[in-house]
GROMACS .gro file of N, CA and C in nm:
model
  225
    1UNK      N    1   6.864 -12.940  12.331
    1UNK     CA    2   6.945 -12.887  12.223
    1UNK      C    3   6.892 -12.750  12.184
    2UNK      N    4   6.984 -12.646  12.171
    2UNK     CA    5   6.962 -12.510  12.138
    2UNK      C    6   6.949 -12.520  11.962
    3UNK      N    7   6.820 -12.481  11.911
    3UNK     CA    8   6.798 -12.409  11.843
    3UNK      C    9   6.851 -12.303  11.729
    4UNK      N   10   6.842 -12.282  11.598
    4UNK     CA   11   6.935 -12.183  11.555
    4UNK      C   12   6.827 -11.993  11.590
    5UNK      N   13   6.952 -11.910  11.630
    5UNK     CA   14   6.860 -11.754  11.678
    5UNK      C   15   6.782 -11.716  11.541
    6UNK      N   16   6.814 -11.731  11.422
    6UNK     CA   17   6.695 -11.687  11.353
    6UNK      C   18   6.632 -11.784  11.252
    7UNK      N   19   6.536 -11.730  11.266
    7UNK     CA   20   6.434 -11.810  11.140
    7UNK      C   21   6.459 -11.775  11.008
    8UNK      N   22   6.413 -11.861  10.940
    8UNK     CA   23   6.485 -11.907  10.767
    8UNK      C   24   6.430 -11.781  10.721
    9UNK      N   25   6.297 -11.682  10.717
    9UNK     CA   26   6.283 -11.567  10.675
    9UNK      C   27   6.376 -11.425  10.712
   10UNK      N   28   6.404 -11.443  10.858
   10UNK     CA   29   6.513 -11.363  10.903
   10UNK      C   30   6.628 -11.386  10.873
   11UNK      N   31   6.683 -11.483  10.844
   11UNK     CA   32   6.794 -11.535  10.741
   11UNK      C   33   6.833 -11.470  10.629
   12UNK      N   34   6.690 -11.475  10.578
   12UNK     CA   35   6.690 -11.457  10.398
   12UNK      C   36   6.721 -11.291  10.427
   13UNK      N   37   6.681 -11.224  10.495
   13UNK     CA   38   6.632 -11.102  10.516
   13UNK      C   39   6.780 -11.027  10.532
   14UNK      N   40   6.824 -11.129  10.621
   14UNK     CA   41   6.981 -11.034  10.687
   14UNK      C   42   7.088 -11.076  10.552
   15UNK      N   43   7.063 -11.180  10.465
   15UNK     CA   44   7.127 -11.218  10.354
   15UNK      C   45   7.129 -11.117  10.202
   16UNK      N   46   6.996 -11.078  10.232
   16UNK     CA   47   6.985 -10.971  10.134
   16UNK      C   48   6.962 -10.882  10.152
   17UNK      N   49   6.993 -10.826  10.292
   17UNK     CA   50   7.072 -10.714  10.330
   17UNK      C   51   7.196 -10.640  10.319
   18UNK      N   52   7.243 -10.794  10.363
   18UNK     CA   53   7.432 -10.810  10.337
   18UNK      C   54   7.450 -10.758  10.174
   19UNK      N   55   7.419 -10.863  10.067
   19UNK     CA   56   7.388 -10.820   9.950
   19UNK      C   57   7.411 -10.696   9.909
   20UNK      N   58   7.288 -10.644   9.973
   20UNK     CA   59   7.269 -10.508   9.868
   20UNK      C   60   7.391 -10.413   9.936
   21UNK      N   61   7.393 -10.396  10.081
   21UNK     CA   62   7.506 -10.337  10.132
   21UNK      C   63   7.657 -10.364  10.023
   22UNK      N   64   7.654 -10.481   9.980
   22UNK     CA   65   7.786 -10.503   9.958
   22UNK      C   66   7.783 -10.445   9.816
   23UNK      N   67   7.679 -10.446   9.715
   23UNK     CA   68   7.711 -10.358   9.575
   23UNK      C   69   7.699 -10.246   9.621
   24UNK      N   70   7.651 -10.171   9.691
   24UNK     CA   71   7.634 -10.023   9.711
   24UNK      C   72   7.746 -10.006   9.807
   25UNK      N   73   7.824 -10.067   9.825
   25UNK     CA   74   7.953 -10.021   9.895
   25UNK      C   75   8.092 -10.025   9.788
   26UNK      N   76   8.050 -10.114   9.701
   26UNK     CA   77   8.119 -10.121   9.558
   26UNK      C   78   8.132  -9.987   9.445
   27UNK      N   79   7.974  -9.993   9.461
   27UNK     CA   80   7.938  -9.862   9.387
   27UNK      C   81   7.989  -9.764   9.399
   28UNK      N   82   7.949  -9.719   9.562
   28UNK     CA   83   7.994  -9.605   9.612
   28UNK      C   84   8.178  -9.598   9.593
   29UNK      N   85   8.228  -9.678   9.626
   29UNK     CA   86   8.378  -9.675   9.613
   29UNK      C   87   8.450  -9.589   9.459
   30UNK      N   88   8.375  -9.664   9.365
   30UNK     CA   89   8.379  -9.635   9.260
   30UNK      C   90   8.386  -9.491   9.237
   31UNK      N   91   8.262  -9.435   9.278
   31UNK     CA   92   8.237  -9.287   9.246
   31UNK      C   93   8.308  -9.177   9.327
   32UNK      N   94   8.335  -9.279   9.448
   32UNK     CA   95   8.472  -9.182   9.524
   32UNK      C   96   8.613  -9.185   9.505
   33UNK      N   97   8.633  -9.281   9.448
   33UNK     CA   98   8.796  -9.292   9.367
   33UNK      C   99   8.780  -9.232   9.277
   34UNK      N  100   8.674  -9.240   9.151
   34UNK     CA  101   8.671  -9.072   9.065
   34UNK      C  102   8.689  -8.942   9.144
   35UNK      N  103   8.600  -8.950   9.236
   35UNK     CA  104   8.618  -8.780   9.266
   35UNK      C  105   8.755  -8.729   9.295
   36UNK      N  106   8.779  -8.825   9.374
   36UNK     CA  107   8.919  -8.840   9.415
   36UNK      C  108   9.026  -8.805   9.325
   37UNK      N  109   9.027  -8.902   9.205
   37UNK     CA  110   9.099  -8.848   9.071
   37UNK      C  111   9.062  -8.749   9.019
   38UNK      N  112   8.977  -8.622   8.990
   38UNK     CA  113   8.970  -8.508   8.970
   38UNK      C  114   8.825  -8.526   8.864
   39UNK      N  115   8.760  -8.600   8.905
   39UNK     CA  116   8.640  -8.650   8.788
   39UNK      C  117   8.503  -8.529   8.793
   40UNK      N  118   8.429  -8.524   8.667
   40UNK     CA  119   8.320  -8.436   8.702
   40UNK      C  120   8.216  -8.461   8.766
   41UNK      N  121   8.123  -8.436   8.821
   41UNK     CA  122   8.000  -8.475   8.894
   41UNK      C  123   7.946  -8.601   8.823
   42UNK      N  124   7.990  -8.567   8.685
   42UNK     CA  125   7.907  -8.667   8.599
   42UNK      C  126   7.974  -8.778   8.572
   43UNK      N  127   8.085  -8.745   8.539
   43UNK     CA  128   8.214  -8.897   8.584
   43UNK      C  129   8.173  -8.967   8.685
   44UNK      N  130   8.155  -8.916   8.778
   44UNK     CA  131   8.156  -8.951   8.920
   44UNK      C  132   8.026  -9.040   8.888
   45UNK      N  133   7.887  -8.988   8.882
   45UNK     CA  134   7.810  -9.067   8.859
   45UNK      C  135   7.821  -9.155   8.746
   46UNK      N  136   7.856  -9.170   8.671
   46UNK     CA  137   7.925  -9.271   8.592
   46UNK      C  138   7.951  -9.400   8.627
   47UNK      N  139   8.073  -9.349   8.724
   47UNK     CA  140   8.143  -9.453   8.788
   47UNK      C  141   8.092  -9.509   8.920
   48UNK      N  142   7.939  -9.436   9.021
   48UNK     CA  143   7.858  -9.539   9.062
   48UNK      C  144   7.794  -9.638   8.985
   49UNK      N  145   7.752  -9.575   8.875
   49UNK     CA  146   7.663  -9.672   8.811
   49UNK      C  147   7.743  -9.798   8.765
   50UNK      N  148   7.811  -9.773   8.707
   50UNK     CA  149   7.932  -9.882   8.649
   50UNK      C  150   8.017  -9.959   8.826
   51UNK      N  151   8.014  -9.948   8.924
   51UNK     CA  152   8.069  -9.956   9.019
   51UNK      C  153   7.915 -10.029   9.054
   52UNK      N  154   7.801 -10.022   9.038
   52UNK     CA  155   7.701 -10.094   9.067
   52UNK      C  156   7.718 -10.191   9.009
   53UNK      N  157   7.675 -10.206   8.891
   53UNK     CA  158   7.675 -10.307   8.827
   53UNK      C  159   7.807 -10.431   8.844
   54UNK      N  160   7.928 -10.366   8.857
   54UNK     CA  161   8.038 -10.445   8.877
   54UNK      C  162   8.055 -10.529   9.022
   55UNK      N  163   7.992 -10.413   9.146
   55UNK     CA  164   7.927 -10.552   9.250
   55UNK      C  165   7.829 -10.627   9.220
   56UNK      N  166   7.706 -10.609   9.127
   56UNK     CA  167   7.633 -10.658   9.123
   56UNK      C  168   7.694 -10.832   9.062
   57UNK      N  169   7.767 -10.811   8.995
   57UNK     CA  170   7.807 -10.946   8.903
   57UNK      C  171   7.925 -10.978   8.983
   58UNK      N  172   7.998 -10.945   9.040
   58UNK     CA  173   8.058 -10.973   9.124
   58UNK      C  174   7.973 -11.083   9.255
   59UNK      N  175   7.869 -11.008   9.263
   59UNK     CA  176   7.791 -11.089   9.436
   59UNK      C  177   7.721 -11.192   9.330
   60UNK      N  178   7.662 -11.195   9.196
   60UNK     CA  179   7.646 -11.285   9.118
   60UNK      C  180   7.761 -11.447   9.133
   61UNK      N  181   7.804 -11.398   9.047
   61UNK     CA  182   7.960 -11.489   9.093
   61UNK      C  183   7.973 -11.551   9.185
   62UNK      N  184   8.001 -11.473   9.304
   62UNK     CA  185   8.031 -11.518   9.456
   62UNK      C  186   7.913 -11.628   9.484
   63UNK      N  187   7.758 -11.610   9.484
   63UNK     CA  188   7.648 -11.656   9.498
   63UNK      C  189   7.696 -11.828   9.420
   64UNK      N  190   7.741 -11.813   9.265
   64UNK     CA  191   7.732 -11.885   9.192
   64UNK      C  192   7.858 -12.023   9.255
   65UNK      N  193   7.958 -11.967   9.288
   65UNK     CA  194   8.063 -12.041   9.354
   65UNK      C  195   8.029 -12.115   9.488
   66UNK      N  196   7.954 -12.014   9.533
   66UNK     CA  197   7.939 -12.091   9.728
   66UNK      C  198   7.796 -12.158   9.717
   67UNK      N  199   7.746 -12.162   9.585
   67UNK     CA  200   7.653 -12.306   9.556
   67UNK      C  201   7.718 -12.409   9.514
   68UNK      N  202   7.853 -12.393   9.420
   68UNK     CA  203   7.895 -12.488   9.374
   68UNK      C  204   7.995 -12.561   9.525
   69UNK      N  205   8.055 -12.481   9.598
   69UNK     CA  206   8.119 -12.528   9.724
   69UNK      C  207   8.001 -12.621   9.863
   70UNK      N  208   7.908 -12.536   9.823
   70UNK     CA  209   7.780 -12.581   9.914
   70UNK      C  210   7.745 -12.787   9.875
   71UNK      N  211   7.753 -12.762   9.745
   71UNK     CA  212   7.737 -12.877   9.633
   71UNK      C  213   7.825 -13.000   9.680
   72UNK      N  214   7.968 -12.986   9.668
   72UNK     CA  215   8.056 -13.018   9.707
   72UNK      C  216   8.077 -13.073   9.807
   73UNK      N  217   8.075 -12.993   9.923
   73UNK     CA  218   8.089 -12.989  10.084
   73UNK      C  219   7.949 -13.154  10.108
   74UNK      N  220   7.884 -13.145  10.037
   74UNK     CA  221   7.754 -13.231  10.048
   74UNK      C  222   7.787 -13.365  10.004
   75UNK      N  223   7.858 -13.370   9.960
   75UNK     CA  224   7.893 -13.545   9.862
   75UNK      C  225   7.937 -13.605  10.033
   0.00000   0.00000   0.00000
């Protein structure tokens, strides 16, 4: 029987990789749909920061649900 290719640390690793990729792709969105709309440098940074935080609780959430499905799936 084959084995899974990575180990539970390389797991964790590519998991909170994914993660952070995914608020800083949030973020970033954010601050480029300002610029986009005619925003100032400082808008713009604004709206990463606020575009952070909003993936951040967002991948919060998500985390919080696919424990409760994980939960579930287990009965």
């Amino acid at each position: 029987m084959v084995g899974p290719s990575l180990s539970e640390e390389d797991r964790a690793v590519a998991s909170r990789r994914l993660k952070l990729g995914f608020v800083a792709l949030v973020g970033c969105s954010g601050g480029l749909v300002a610029l986009a709309a005619g925003a100032t440098p400082l808008q713009a940074l604004v709206a990463v920061v606020v575009g952070l935080l909003a993936g951040g609780a967002l991948m919060a959430y998500l985390g919080y649900v696919g424990r409760q499905w994980r939960a579930k799936r287990r009965r």
